[in-house]
């Protein structure tokens, strides 16, 4: 492991009795990743086959799900660490809306689990940007927390300003699929310097995947070669 300041800090914190971490789910004292090993086992992991393109679970293994065959998304591949389900959904909600900023470290830890299984290393890691009004209201971009941690773990560059929202769009979660698409039309600005790169987009939760898809299309319009996406959680919803 390369000798990085963050590694040294981690080692110091993990060995210091004043910094004992407690599992955010059961409260047990824990030196590992903020969720103890027992509770990690209770997280909503994916079991069985899923679509390699959009990460939706499949009854039997197949090269693509029906939806991706009918209408392929803008991104080339989506990986989801977990399903958006109990008990993760409550933690994500508390993190984003309940001002539980201390959950950032735990979420980043979970997001960077199993990085060794990650495929082709991207040239650039980016977070799905928040609209300015949303960022002001929430105080932080949860996707950026995950993206920065993942870029550091992969030792890939992270770009904080390569993509941005051009306007304040209504939250996707309250909209139908048709409204989501309308909402996202021409919603993103992209720095032309991304041309020819393999970009990894990071988001906290994918529901229909329409935000990631629209952003991937905006990147490809600027000549991005490949767009991978990774989310902390994939919601299995009827809105897909
Ligand atoms: Zn626990
Ligand atoms: Zn699919």
PDB file of C-alpha atoms and ligand atoms in Angstrom:
ATOM      1  CA  UNK A   1       0.000   0.000   0.000  1.00  0.00           C
ATOM      2  CA  UNK A   2       1.511   3.390  -0.923  1.00  0.00           C
ATOM      3  CA  UNK A   3       2.356   5.604   2.030  1.00  0.00           C
ATOM      4  CA  UNK A   4      -0.279   8.306   1.809  1.00  0.00           C
ATOM      5  CA  UNK A   5      -1.229  10.849   4.430  1.00  0.00           C
ATOM      6  CA  UNK A   6      -4.790   9.500   4.430  1.00  0.00           C
ATOM      7  CA  UNK A   7      -3.480   5.987   5.162  1.00  0.00           C
ATOM      8  CA  UNK A   8      -1.363   7.297   8.017  1.00  0.00           C
ATOM      9  CA  UNK A   9      -4.341   9.221   9.371  1.00  0.00           C
ATOM     10  CA  UNK A  10      -6.530   6.131   9.109  1.00  0.00           C
ATOM     11  CA  UNK A  11      -3.917   4.074  10.937  1.00  0.00           C
ATOM     12  CA  UNK A  12      -3.688   6.702  13.665  1.00  0.00           C
ATOM     13  CA  UNK A  13      -7.459   6.976  14.069  1.00  0.00           C
ATOM     14  CA  UNK A  14      -7.920   3.202  14.075  1.00  0.00           C
ATOM     15  CA  UNK A  15      -5.326   2.717  16.797  1.00  0.00           C
ATOM     16  CA  UNK A  16      -6.330   5.689  18.955  1.00  0.00           C
ATOM     17  CA  UNK A  17      -8.680   4.945  21.872  1.00  0.00           C
ATOM     18  CA  UNK A  18     -10.291   8.404  21.579  1.00  0.00           C
ATOM     19  CA  UNK A  19     -11.530   7.650  18.070  1.00  0.00           C
ATOM     20  CA  UNK A  20     -13.336   4.355  18.586  1.00  0.00           C
ATOM     21  CA  UNK A  21     -15.957   4.103  15.874  1.00  0.00           C
ATOM     22  CA  UNK A  22     -19.349   2.625  16.575  1.00  0.00           C
ATOM     23  CA  UNK A  23     -21.490   0.706  14.144  1.00  0.00           C
ATOM     24  CA  UNK A  24     -24.122   3.129  12.803  1.00  0.00           C
ATOM     25  CA  UNK A  25     -26.715   0.359  12.746  1.00  0.00           C
ATOM     26  CA  UNK A  26     -26.292  -1.488  16.062  1.00  0.00           C
ATOM     27  CA  UNK A  27     -23.978   0.793  18.069  1.00  0.00           C
ATOM     28  CA  UNK A  28     -21.367  -1.891  18.752  1.00  0.00           C
ATOM     29  CA  UNK A  29     -17.795  -0.554  19.122  1.00  0.00           C
ATOM     30  CA  UNK A  30     -16.071  -1.218  15.870  1.00  0.00           C
ATOM     31  CA  UNK A  31     -12.699  -0.317  14.365  1.00  0.00           C
ATOM     32  CA  UNK A  32     -13.485  -1.256  10.823  1.00  0.00           C
ATOM     33  CA  UNK A  33     -15.730   0.656   8.430  1.00  0.00           C
ATOM     34  CA  UNK A  34     -18.476   2.168  10.568  1.00  0.00           C
ATOM     35  CA  UNK A  35     -20.826  -0.764   9.975  1.00  0.00           C
ATOM     36  CA  UNK A  36     -19.815  -3.862  11.941  1.00  0.00           C
ATOM     37  CA  UNK A  37     -19.299  -7.168  10.187  1.00  0.00           C
ATOM     38  CA  UNK A  38     -22.601  -8.613  11.460  1.00  0.00           C
ATOM     39  CA  UNK A  39     -24.553  -5.606  10.177  1.00  0.00           C
ATOM     40  CA  UNK A  40     -22.645  -5.662   6.876  1.00  0.00           C
ATOM     41  CA  UNK A  41     -24.121  -9.116   6.406  1.00  0.00           C
ATOM     42  CA  UNK A  42     -27.600  -7.585   6.880  1.00  0.00           C
ATOM     43  CA  UNK A  43     -27.113  -4.977   4.138  1.00  0.00           C
ATOM     44  CA  UNK A  44     -29.231  -5.461   0.987  1.00  0.00           C
ATOM     45  CA  UNK A  45     -26.592  -7.077  -1.239  1.00  0.00           C
ATOM     46  CA  UNK A  46     -27.475  -8.258  -4.714  1.00  0.00           C
ATOM     47  CA  UNK A  47     -27.861 -11.993  -5.058  1.00  0.00           C
ATOM     48  CA  UNK A  48     -28.221 -13.735  -8.367  1.00  0.00           C
ATOM     49  CA  UNK A  49     -27.845 -12.396 -11.891  1.00  0.00           C
ATOM     50  CA  UNK A  50     -28.394  -8.788 -12.939  1.00  0.00           C
ATOM     51  CA  UNK A  51     -28.306  -6.856 -16.199  1.00  0.00           C
ATOM     52  CA  UNK A  52     -24.666  -5.932 -16.907  1.00  0.00           C
ATOM     53  CA  UNK A  53     -25.765  -2.677 -18.504  1.00  0.00           C
ATOM     54  CA  UNK A  54     -28.227  -1.246 -15.947  1.00  0.00           C
ATOM     55  CA  UNK A  55     -27.796  -3.498 -12.863  1.00  0.00           C
ATOM     56  CA  UNK A  56     -31.462  -4.468 -12.613  1.00  0.00           C
ATOM     57  CA  UNK A  57     -31.850  -7.989 -11.120  1.00  0.00           C
ATOM     58  CA  UNK A  58     -32.763 -10.724 -13.593  1.00  0.00           C
ATOM     59  CA  UNK A  59     -34.492 -14.060 -13.024  1.00  0.00           C
ATOM     60  CA  UNK A  60     -31.875 -15.763 -15.212  1.00  0.00           C
ATOM     61  CA  UNK A  61     -28.499 -14.525 -16.442  1.00  0.00           C
ATOM     62  CA  UNK A  62     -28.744 -12.686 -19.795  1.00  0.00           C
ATOM     63  CA  UNK A  63     -26.475 -10.314 -21.741  1.00  0.00           C
ATOM     64  CA  UNK A  64     -29.071  -7.503 -21.432  1.00  0.00           C
ATOM     65  CA  UNK A  65     -32.433  -6.931 -19.741  1.00  0.00           C
ATOM     66  CA  UNK A  66     -35.535  -6.310 -21.892  1.00  0.00           C
ATOM     67  CA  UNK A  67     -35.541  -2.579 -21.169  1.00  0.00           C
ATOM     68  CA  UNK A  68     -31.877  -2.173 -22.245  1.00  0.00           C
ATOM     69  CA  UNK A  69     -32.595  -4.152 -25.409  1.00  0.00           C
ATOM     70  CA  UNK A  70     -35.570  -1.932 -26.270  1.00  0.00           C
ATOM     71  CA  UNK A  71     -33.983   1.349 -25.285  1.00  0.00           C
ATOM     72  CA  UNK A  72     -30.291   1.225 -24.261  1.00  0.00           C
ATOM     73  CA  UNK A  73     -29.311   3.803 -21.623  1.00  0.00           C
ATOM     74  CA  UNK A  74     -26.752   6.531 -22.362  1.00  0.00           C
ATOM     75  CA  UNK A  75     -24.127   4.911 -20.127  1.00  0.00           C
ATOM     76  CA  UNK A  76     -22.228   1.780 -21.155  1.00  0.00           C
ATOM     77  CA  UNK A  77     -22.385   0.044 -17.808  1.00  0.00           C
ATOM     78  CA  UNK A  78     -23.839   0.559 -14.337  1.00  0.00           C
ATOM     79  CA  UNK A  79     -22.601  -1.051 -11.135  1.00  0.00           C
ATOM     80  CA  UNK A  80     -24.605  -0.883  -7.936  1.00  0.00           C
ATOM     81  CA  UNK A  81     -23.035  -1.781  -4.601  1.00  0.00           C
ATOM     82  CA  UNK A  82     -26.371  -2.514  -2.873  1.00  0.00           C
ATOM     83  CA  UNK A  83     -30.126  -2.546  -3.397  1.00  0.00           C
ATOM     84  CA  UNK A  84     -31.897   0.581  -2.113  1.00  0.00           C
ATOM     85  CA  UNK A  85     -33.654  -1.260   0.657  1.00  0.00           C
ATOM     86  CA  UNK A  86     -33.723  -1.700   4.453  1.00  0.00           C
ATOM     87  CA  UNK A  87     -31.560  -0.818   6.373  1.00  0.00           C
ATOM     88  CA  UNK A  88     -29.510   1.157   3.846  1.00  0.00           C
ATOM     89  CA  UNK A  89     -32.427   3.284   2.622  1.00  0.00           C
ATOM     90  CA  UNK A  90     -32.928   4.763   6.118  1.00  0.00           C
ATOM     91  CA  UNK A  91     -29.227   5.593   6.427  1.00  0.00           C
ATOM     92  CA  UNK A  92     -29.140   7.288   3.024  1.00  0.00           C
ATOM     93  CA  UNK A  93     -32.242   9.289   3.922  1.00  0.00           C
ATOM     94  CA  UNK A  94     -30.722  10.427   7.245  1.00  0.00           C
ATOM     95  CA  UNK A  95     -27.488  11.331   5.481  1.00  0.00           C
ATOM     96  CA  UNK A  96     -29.117  13.423   2.738  1.00  0.00           C
ATOM     97  CA  UNK A  97     -32.090  14.983   4.475  1.00  0.00           C
ATOM     98  CA  UNK A  98     -31.444  14.592   8.203  1.00  0.00           C
ATOM     99  CA  UNK A  99     -28.164  16.527   8.335  1.00  0.00           C
ATOM    100  CA  UNK A 100     -26.322  13.422   9.567  1.00  0.00           C
ATOM    101  CA  UNK A 101     -23.097  14.581   7.906  1.00  0.00           C
ATOM    102  CA  UNK A 102     -21.067  12.128   9.974  1.00  0.00           C
ATOM    103  CA  UNK A 103     -22.534   9.336   7.824  1.00  0.00           C
ATOM    104  CA  UNK A 104     -20.402  10.533   4.882  1.00  0.00           C
ATOM    105  CA  UNK A 105     -17.430   8.447   6.024  1.00  0.00           C
ATOM    106  CA  UNK A 106     -19.525   5.299   6.465  1.00  0.00           C
ATOM    107  CA  UNK A 107     -21.197   5.722   3.073  1.00  0.00           C
ATOM    108  CA  UNK A 108     -17.820   6.276   1.413  1.00  0.00           C
ATOM    109  CA  UNK A 109     -16.477   3.154   3.150  1.00  0.00           C
ATOM    110  CA  UNK A 110     -19.369   1.040   1.873  1.00  0.00           C
ATOM    111  CA  UNK A 111     -19.061   2.569  -1.596  1.00  0.00           C
ATOM    112  CA  UNK A 112     -15.392   1.614  -1.873  1.00  0.00           C
ATOM    113  CA  UNK A 113     -15.882  -1.990  -0.718  1.00  0.00           C
ATOM    114  CA  UNK A 114     -14.901  -4.646  -3.281  1.00  0.00           C
ATOM    115  CA  UNK A 115     -13.065  -2.133  -5.450  1.00  0.00           C
ATOM    116  CA  UNK A 116     -10.752  -4.945  -6.566  1.00  0.00           C
ATOM    117  CA  UNK A 117     -13.664  -6.341  -8.595  1.00  0.00           C
ATOM    118  CA  UNK A 118     -14.079  -3.061 -10.463  1.00  0.00           C
ATOM    119  CA  UNK A 119     -13.410  -3.410 -14.195  1.00  0.00           C
ATOM    120  CA  UNK A 120     -11.541  -1.061 -16.509  1.00  0.00           C
ATOM    121  CA  UNK A 121     -10.054   1.901 -14.629  1.00  0.00           C
ATOM    122  CA  UNK A 122     -11.598   5.230 -15.751  1.00  0.00           C
ATOM    123  CA  UNK A 123      -9.568   8.262 -16.889  1.00  0.00           C
ATOM    124  CA  UNK A 124     -11.739  10.585 -14.833  1.00  0.00           C
ATOM    125  CA  UNK A 125     -14.263  10.230 -11.992  1.00  0.00           C
ATOM    126  CA  UNK A 126     -17.187  12.655 -11.760  1.00  0.00           C
ATOM    127  CA  UNK A 127     -20.178  13.041  -9.454  1.00  0.00           C
ATOM    128  CA  UNK A 128     -23.710  13.662 -10.695  1.00  0.00           C
ATOM    129  CA  UNK A 129     -24.029  17.405  -9.989  1.00  0.00           C
ATOM    130  CA  UNK A 130     -26.782  18.842  -7.809  1.00  0.00           C
ATOM    131  CA  UNK A 131     -28.804  21.820  -8.968  1.00  0.00           C
ATOM    132  CA  UNK A 132     -27.524  25.018  -7.295  1.00  0.00           C
ATOM    133  CA  UNK A 133     -30.729  25.447  -5.255  1.00  0.00           C
ATOM    134  CA  UNK A 134     -30.553  21.828  -4.013  1.00  0.00           C
ATOM    135  CA  UNK A 135     -26.880  22.179  -3.113  1.00  0.00           C
ATOM    136  CA  UNK A 136     -27.593  25.340  -1.137  1.00  0.00           C
ATOM    137  CA  UNK A 137     -30.443  23.627   0.707  1.00  0.00           C
ATOM    138  CA  UNK A 138     -28.539  20.389   1.502  1.00  0.00           C
ATOM    139  CA  UNK A 139     -25.126  21.924   2.089  1.00  0.00           C
ATOM    140  CA  UNK A 140     -23.221  19.144   0.339  1.00  0.00           C
ATOM    141  CA  UNK A 141     -23.414  16.901  -2.704  1.00  0.00           C
ATOM    142  CA  UNK A 142     -23.673  13.331  -1.417  1.00  0.00           C
ATOM    143  CA  UNK A 143     -22.583  11.938  -4.797  1.00  0.00           C
ATOM    144  CA  UNK A 144     -19.403  13.999  -4.651  1.00  0.00           C
ATOM    145  CA  UNK A 145     -18.511  12.465  -1.273  1.00  0.00           C
ATOM    146  CA  UNK A 146     -18.769   9.004  -2.850  1.00  0.00           C
ATOM    147  CA  UNK A 147     -17.007  10.007  -6.081  1.00  0.00           C
ATOM    148  CA  UNK A 148     -14.033  11.566  -4.293  1.00  0.00           C
ATOM    149  CA  UNK A 149     -13.597   8.499  -2.092  1.00  0.00           C
ATOM    150  CA  UNK A 150     -13.839   6.154  -5.055  1.00  0.00           C
ATOM    151  CA  UNK A 151     -11.381   8.184  -7.160  1.00  0.00           C
ATOM    152  CA  UNK A 152      -8.895   8.178  -4.267  1.00  0.00           C
ATOM    153  CA  UNK A 153      -9.240   4.413  -3.858  1.00  0.00           C
ATOM    154  CA  UNK A 154      -8.793   3.779  -7.589  1.00  0.00           C
ATOM    155  CA  UNK A 155      -6.009   6.419  -7.773  1.00  0.00           C
ATOM    156  CA  UNK A 156      -7.921   8.033 -10.669  1.00  0.00           C
ATOM    157  CA  UNK A 157      -8.336  11.796 -11.101  1.00  0.00           C
ATOM    158  CA  UNK A 158     -11.544  13.375  -9.791  1.00  0.00           C
ATOM    159  CA  UNK A 159     -13.150  16.357 -11.524  1.00  0.00           C
ATOM    160  CA  UNK A 160     -15.398  18.607  -9.430  1.00  0.00           C
ATOM    161  CA  UNK A 161     -16.404  20.983 -12.222  1.00  0.00           C
ATOM    162  CA  UNK A 162     -16.384  18.958 -15.458  1.00  0.00           C
ATOM    163  CA  UNK A 163     -20.200  18.706 -15.445  1.00  0.00           C
ATOM    164  CA  UNK A 164     -22.832  21.010 -13.980  1.00  0.00           C
ATOM    165  CA  UNK A 165     -26.571  21.603 -13.913  1.00  0.00           C
ATOM    166  CA  UNK A 166     -27.627  24.475 -16.126  1.00  0.00           C
ATOM    167  CA  UNK A 167     -30.803  25.175 -14.176  1.00  0.00           C
ATOM    168  CA  UNK A 168     -32.753  24.226 -11.093  1.00  0.00           C
ATOM    169  CA  UNK A 169     -34.847  21.215 -12.072  1.00  0.00           C
ATOM    170  CA  UNK A 170     -37.541  19.712  -9.798  1.00  0.00           C
ATOM    171  CA  UNK A 171     -36.443  16.595  -7.826  1.00  0.00           C
ATOM    172  CA  UNK A 172     -36.628  13.513 -10.057  1.00  0.00           C
ATOM    173  CA  UNK A 173     -38.079  11.306  -7.315  1.00  0.00           C
ATOM    174  CA  UNK A 174     -41.508  12.985  -7.506  1.00  0.00           C
ATOM    175  CA  UNK A 175     -41.881  12.679 -11.281  1.00  0.00           C
ATOM    176  CA  UNK A 176     -43.148  10.054 -13.708  1.00  0.00           C
ATOM    177  CA  UNK A 177     -40.695   8.604 -16.232  1.00  0.00           C
ATOM    178  CA  UNK A 178     -41.947  10.903 -19.022  1.00  0.00           C
ATOM    179  CA  UNK A 179     -41.664  13.938 -16.714  1.00  0.00           C
ATOM    180  CA  UNK A 180     -38.152  12.843 -15.677  1.00  0.00           C
ATOM    181  CA  UNK A 181     -37.003  12.818 -19.282  1.00  0.00           C
ATOM    182  CA  UNK A 182     -38.533  16.224 -20.011  1.00  0.00           C
ATOM    183  CA  UNK A 183     -36.984  17.546 -16.828  1.00  0.00           C
ATOM    184  CA  UNK A 184     -33.527  16.371 -17.905  1.00  0.00           C
ATOM    185  CA  UNK A 185     -33.584  17.630 -21.477  1.00  0.00           C
ATOM    186  CA  UNK A 186     -30.535  19.868 -21.948  1.00  0.00           C
ATOM    187  CA  UNK A 187     -30.093  20.017 -18.169  1.00  0.00           C
ATOM    188  CA  UNK A 188     -26.295  19.497 -18.063  1.00  0.00           C
ATOM    189  CA  UNK A 189     -23.284  21.522 -19.111  1.00  0.00           C
ATOM    190  CA  UNK A 190     -20.056  19.629 -19.919  1.00  0.00           C
ATOM    191  CA  UNK A 191     -16.446  20.817 -20.096  1.00  0.00           C
ATOM    192  CA  UNK A 192     -15.167  19.998 -23.633  1.00  0.00           C
ATOM    193  CA  UNK A 193     -11.837  18.864 -22.113  1.00  0.00           C
ATOM    194  CA  UNK A 194     -13.457  15.473 -21.406  1.00  0.00           C
ATOM    195  CA  UNK A 195     -13.279  14.525 -25.111  1.00  0.00           C
ATOM    196  CA  UNK A 196     -11.879  11.044 -25.757  1.00  0.00           C
ATOM    197  CA  UNK A 197     -11.876   9.982 -22.091  1.00  0.00           C
ATOM    198  CA  UNK A 198     -13.433   7.088 -20.218  1.00  0.00           C
ATOM    199  CA  UNK A 199     -15.532   8.797 -17.532  1.00  0.00           C
ATOM    200  CA  UNK A 200     -16.957   7.140 -14.435  1.00  0.00           C
ATOM    201  CA  UNK A 201     -20.120   8.829 -13.154  1.00  0.00           C
ATOM    202  CA  UNK A 202     -21.002   8.386  -9.496  1.00  0.00           C
ATOM    203  CA  UNK A 203     -24.412   8.827  -7.865  1.00  0.00           C
ATOM    204  CA  UNK A 204     -25.884   7.755  -4.542  1.00  0.00           C
ATOM    205  CA  UNK A 205     -29.114   6.128  -5.732  1.00  0.00           C
ATOM    206  CA  UNK A 206     -30.308   5.161  -9.218  1.00  0.00           C
ATOM    207  CA  UNK A 207     -34.062   4.653  -9.581  1.00  0.00           C
ATOM    208  CA  UNK A 208     -34.972   4.806 -13.262  1.00  0.00           C
ATOM    209  CA  UNK A 209     -31.362   5.553 -14.253  1.00  0.00           C
ATOM    210  CA  UNK A 210     -32.674   8.492 -16.313  1.00  0.00           C
ATOM    211  CA  UNK A 211     -30.433  11.113 -14.656  1.00  0.00           C
ATOM    212  CA  UNK A 212     -27.301   9.035 -15.258  1.00  0.00           C
ATOM    213  CA  UNK A 213     -28.449   8.261 -18.786  1.00  0.00           C
ATOM    214  CA  UNK A 214     -29.082  11.935 -19.648  1.00  0.00           C
ATOM    215  CA  UNK A 215     -25.738  12.968 -18.183  1.00  0.00           C
ATOM    216  CA  UNK A 216     -23.951  10.164 -20.052  1.00  0.00           C
ATOM    217  CA  UNK A 217     -25.537  11.326 -23.319  1.00  0.00           C
ATOM    218  CA  UNK A 218     -24.420  14.912 -22.617  1.00  0.00           C
ATOM    219  CA  UNK A 219     -20.859  13.637 -22.035  1.00  0.00           C
ATOM    220  CA  UNK A 220     -20.911  11.565 -25.217  1.00  0.00           C
ATOM    221  CA  UNK A 221     -22.116  14.590 -27.163  1.00  0.00           C
ATOM    222  CA  UNK A 222     -18.835  16.217 -26.107  1.00  0.00           C
ATOM    223  CA  UNK A 223     -16.865  13.233 -27.445  1.00  0.00           C
ATOM    224  CA  UNK A 224     -16.459  11.131 -24.276  1.00  0.00           C
ATOM    225  CA  UNK A 225     -15.361   7.653 -25.368  1.00  0.00           C
ATOM    226  CA  UNK A 226     -16.979   5.551 -22.658  1.00  0.00           C
ATOM    227  CA  UNK A 227     -19.249   6.257 -19.685  1.00  0.00           C
ATOM    228  CA  UNK A 228     -19.347   3.847 -16.762  1.00  0.00           C
ATOM    229  CA  UNK A 229     -21.551   4.534 -13.777  1.00  0.00           C
ATOM    230  CA  UNK A 230     -21.433   3.359 -10.192  1.00  0.00           C
ATOM    231  CA  UNK A 231     -24.116   3.948  -7.575  1.00  0.00           C
ATOM    232  CA  UNK A 232     -24.261   3.139  -3.899  1.00  0.00           C
ATOM    233  CA  UNK A 233     -27.757   1.727  -4.297  1.00  0.00           C
ATOM    234  CA  UNK A 234     -30.040   0.617  -7.103  1.00  0.00           C
ATOM    235  CA  UNK A 235     -33.742   1.082  -6.395  1.00  0.00           C
ATOM    236  CA  UNK A 236     -35.813  -1.679  -7.888  1.00  0.00           C
ATOM    237  CA  UNK A 237     -38.812   0.343  -8.905  1.00  0.00           C
ATOM    238  CA  UNK A 238     -41.829   0.091 -11.157  1.00  0.00           C
ATOM    239  CA  UNK A 239     -40.710   3.423 -12.673  1.00  0.00           C
ATOM    240  CA  UNK A 240     -37.920   1.736 -14.654  1.00  0.00           C
TER     241      UNK A 240
HETATM  242 ZN1  LIG B   1     -23.568  -3.441  13.754  1.00  0.00          ZN
HETATM  243 ZN1  LIG B   2     -30.634  -3.463 -18.303  1.00  0.00          ZN
END
